[in-house]
Coordinates of C-alpha atoms in Angstrom, one line a residue:
X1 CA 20.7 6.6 -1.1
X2 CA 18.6 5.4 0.8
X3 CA 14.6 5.1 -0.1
X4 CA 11.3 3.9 1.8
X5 CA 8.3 2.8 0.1
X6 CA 5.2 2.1 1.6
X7 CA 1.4 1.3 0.6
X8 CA -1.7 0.1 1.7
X9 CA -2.2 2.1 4.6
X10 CA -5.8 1.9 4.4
X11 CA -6.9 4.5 7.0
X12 CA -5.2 3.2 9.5
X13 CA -3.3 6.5 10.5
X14 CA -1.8 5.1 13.9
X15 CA 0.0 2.1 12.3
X16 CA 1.3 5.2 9.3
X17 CA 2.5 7.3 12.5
X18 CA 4.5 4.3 13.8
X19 CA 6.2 3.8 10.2
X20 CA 7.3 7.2 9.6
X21 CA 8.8 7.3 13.3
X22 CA 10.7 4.1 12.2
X23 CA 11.8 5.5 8.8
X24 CA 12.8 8.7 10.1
X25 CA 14.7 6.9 12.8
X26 CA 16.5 4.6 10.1
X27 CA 17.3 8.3 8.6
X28 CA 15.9 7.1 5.1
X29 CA 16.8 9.8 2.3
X30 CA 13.4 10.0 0.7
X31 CA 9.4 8.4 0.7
X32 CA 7.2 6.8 -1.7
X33 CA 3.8 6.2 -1.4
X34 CA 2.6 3.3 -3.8
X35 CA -1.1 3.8 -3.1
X36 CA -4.4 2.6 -1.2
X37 CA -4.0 5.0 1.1
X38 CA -7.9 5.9 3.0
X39 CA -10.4 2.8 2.2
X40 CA -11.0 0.7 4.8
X41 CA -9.9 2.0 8.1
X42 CA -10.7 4.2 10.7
X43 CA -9.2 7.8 10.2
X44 CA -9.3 7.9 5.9
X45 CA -8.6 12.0 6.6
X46 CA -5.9 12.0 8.8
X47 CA -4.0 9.6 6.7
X48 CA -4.5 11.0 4.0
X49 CA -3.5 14.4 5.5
X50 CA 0.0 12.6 6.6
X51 CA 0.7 11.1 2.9
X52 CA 0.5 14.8 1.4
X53 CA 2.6 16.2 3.9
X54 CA 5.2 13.8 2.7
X55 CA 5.7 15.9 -0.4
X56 CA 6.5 13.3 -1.8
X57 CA 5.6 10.8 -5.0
X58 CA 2.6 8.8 -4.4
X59 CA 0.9 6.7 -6.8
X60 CA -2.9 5.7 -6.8
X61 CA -4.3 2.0 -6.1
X62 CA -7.2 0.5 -6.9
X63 CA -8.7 1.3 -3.1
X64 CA -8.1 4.8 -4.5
X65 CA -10.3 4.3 -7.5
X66 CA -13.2 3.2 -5.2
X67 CA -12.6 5.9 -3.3
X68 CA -13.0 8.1 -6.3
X69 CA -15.1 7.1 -8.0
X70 CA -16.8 4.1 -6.3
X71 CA -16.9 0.4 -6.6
X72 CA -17.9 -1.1 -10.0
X73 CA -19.8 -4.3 -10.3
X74 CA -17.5 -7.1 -11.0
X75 CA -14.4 -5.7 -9.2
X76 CA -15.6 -7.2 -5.8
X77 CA -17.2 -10.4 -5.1
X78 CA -21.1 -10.1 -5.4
X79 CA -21.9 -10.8 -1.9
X80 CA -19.2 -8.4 -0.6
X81 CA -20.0 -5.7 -2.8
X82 CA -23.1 -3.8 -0.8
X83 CA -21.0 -3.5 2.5
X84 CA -17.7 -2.5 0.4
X85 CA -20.0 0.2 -1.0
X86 CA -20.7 1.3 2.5
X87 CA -17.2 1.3 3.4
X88 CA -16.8 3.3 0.4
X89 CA -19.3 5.6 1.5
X90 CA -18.5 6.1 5.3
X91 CA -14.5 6.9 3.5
X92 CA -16.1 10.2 1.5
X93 CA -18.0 11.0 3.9
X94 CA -14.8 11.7 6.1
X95 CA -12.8 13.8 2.7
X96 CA -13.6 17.0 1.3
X97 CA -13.8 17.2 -2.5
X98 CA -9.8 18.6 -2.6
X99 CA -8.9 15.1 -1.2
X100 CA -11.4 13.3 -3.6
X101 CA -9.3 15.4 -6.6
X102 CA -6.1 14.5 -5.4
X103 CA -6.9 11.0 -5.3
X104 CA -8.4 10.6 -8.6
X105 CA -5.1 12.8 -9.9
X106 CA -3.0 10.2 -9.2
X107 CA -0.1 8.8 -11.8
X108 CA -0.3 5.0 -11.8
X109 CA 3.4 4.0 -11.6
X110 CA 6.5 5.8 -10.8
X111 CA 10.1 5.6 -11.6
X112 CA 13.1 6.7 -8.8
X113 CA 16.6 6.3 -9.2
X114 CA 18.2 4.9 -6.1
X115 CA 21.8 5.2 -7.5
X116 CA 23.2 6.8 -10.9
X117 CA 23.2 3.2 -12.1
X118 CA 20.1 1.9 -10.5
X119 CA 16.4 2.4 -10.8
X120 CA 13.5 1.4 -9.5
X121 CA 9.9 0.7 -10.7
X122 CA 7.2 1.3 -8.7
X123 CA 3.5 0.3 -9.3
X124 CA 0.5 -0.5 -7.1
X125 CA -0.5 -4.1 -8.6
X126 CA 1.1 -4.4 -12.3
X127 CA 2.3 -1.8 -14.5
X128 CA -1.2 -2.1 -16.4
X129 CA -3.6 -3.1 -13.8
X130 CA -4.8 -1.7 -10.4
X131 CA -6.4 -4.7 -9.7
X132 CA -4.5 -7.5 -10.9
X133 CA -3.7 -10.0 -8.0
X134 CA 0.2 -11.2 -8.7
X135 CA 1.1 -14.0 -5.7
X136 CA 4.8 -14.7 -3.6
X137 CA 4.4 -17.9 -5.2
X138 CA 3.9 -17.5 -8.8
X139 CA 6.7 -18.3 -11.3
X140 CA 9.6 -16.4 -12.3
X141 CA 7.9 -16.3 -15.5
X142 CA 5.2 -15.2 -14.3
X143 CA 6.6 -12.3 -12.4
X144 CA 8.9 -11.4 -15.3
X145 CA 5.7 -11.1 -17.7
X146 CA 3.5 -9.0 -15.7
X147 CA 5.9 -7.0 -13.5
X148 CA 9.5 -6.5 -14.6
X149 CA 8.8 -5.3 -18.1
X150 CA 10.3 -2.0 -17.8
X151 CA 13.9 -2.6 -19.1
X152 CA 15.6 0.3 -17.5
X153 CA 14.6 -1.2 -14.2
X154 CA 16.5 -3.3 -11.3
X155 CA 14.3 -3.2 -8.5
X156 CA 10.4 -3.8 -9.4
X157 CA 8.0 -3.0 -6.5
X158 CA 4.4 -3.0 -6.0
X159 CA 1.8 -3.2 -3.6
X160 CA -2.0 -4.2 -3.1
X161 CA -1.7 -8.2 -2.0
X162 CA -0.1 -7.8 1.5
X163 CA 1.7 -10.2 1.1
X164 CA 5.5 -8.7 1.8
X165 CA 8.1 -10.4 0.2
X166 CA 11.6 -10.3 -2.0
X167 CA 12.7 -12.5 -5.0
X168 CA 15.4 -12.0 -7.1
X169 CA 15.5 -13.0 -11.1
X170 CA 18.2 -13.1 -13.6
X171 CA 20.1 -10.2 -11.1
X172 CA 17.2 -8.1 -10.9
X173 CA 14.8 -7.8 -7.6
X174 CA 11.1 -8.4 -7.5
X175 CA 9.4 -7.7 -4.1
X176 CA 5.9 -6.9 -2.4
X177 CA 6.1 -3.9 0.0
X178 CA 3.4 -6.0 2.4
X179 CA 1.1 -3.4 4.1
X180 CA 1.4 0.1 6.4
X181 CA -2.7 -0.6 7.4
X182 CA -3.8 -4.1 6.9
X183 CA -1.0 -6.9 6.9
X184 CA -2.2 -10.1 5.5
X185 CA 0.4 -12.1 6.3
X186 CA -0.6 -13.3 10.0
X187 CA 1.7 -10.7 11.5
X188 CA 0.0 -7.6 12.9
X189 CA 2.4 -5.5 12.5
X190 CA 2.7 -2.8 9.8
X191 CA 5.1 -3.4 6.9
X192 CA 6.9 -1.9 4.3
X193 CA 10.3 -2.0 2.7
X194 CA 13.6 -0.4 2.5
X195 CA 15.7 0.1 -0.2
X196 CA 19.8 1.0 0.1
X197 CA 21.6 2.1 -3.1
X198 CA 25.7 2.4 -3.6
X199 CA 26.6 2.8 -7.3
X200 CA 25.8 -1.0 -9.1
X201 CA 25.1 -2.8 -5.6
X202 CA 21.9 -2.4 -3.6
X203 CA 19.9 -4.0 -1.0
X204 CA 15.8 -4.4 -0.3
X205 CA 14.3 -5.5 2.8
X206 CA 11.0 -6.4 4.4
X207 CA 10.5 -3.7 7.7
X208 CA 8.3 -4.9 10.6
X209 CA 6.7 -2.4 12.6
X210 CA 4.6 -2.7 15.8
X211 CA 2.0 -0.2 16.3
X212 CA -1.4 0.3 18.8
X213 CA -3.2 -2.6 17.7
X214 CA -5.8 -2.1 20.5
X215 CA -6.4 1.2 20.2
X216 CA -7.4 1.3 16.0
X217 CA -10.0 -1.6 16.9
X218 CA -11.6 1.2 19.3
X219 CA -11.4 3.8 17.3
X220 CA -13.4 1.1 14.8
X221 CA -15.7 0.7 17.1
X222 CA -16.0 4.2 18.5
X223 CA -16.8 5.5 14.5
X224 CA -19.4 3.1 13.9
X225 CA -17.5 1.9 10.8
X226 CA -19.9 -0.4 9.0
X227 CA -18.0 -3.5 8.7
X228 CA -16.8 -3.3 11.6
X229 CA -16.6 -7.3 12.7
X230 CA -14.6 -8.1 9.9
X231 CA -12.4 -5.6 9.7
X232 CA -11.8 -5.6 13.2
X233 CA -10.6 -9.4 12.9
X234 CA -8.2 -8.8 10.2
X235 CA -6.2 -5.8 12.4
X236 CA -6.3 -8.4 15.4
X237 CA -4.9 -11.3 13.4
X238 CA -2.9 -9.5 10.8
X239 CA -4.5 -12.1 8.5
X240 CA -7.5 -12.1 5.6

């Protein structure tokens, strides 16, 4: 078996066309969607249009919340919370109310079996938090405590930091899917991760994908998106 999981697409349908074009042409078996799917990006319909056509499992991330059911005080930081709420705004104003249902429908976690002896957790930040910021560098403690508590589990993977990445604890796999829309890494080139099952053995790895870089910072531009400077510099650098 072989299984794709993606997040963090954040609008940005033309980097999400460019994935599923690399997925389909690494013939992957199946698709999961681990959330954050419209906020933040230029086209928040059409990718969320693509991600149900999927028919496929798709979790909800905290991008999702604000989408909604806006952004709460306390969830941002203070200064960036009026423009995030315009963001927020200018993303509703693009969905109908069937896409605002299906978003706040959403299950939180899911759980896929890649093999008959393998499964896989999947969450967006931490099995108990939307919003909980878990790093690449934080202990394997750490990472066993707030991510690889289910026990029936080999493979633990989550979203929300872009930041992609794979560690491996006491023969069990940890890794950050990185992100479809809005890499963070300094790469600018959409990620997300491929998992290959064969009875007790697997493999996970990071995928890089190069999409029309160019062509989402116009189409920023062209939809008068209202933070548009900064968002604008992160798709260019692939960097926060």
């Amino acid at each position: 078996m072989k299984i794709a999981f993606i997040s963090d697409i954040h609008g940005n349908a033309t980097a999400l066309e460019s994935v599923l074009e690399d997925i389909k042409r690494k013939k992957a078996d199946k698709i999961v969607v681990l959330g954050d799917i419209c906020y933040r990006g230029p086209e928040p319909k059409r990718s969320l249009d693509m991600v149900r056509k999927l028919n496929t499992e798709v979790i909800r991330g905290n991008a999702d919340d604000w989408v909604y059911r806006g952004i709460k005080e306390g969830e941002v930081p203070d200064q960036a919370l009026d423009i995030m709420r315009k963001e927020q705004q200018w993303t509703t104003s693009h969905l109908t109310e069937d896409d605002l249902d299906y978003l706040g429908s959403l299950p939180s976690q899911v759980t896929i079996e890649l093999t008959e002896k393998i499964n896989i957790h999947g969450f967006h930040a931490t099995p108990e938090s939307l919003f909980e910021v878990v790093q690449p560098t934080d202990s394997n403690k750490s990472l066993e405590e707030k991510l690889m508590r289910e026990q029936t589990a080999s493979i633990f993977l989550y979203g929300h930091i872009h930041l992609p990445y794979v560690r491996y604890i006491n023969g069990k796999c940890v890794a950050n899917l990185g992100s479809v829309g809005l890499p963070f890494d300094g790469l600018n080139q959409a990620s997300y991760l491929m998992a290959e099952g064969d009875g007790d053995q697997f493999n996970v790895g990071i995928q890089r994908v190069q999409y029309d870089v160019e062509k989402v910072k116009k189409q920023l531009k062209e939809a008068d998106y209202p933070n548009l400077e900064f968002l604008t510099g992160v798709i260019e650098r692939g960097s926060f």
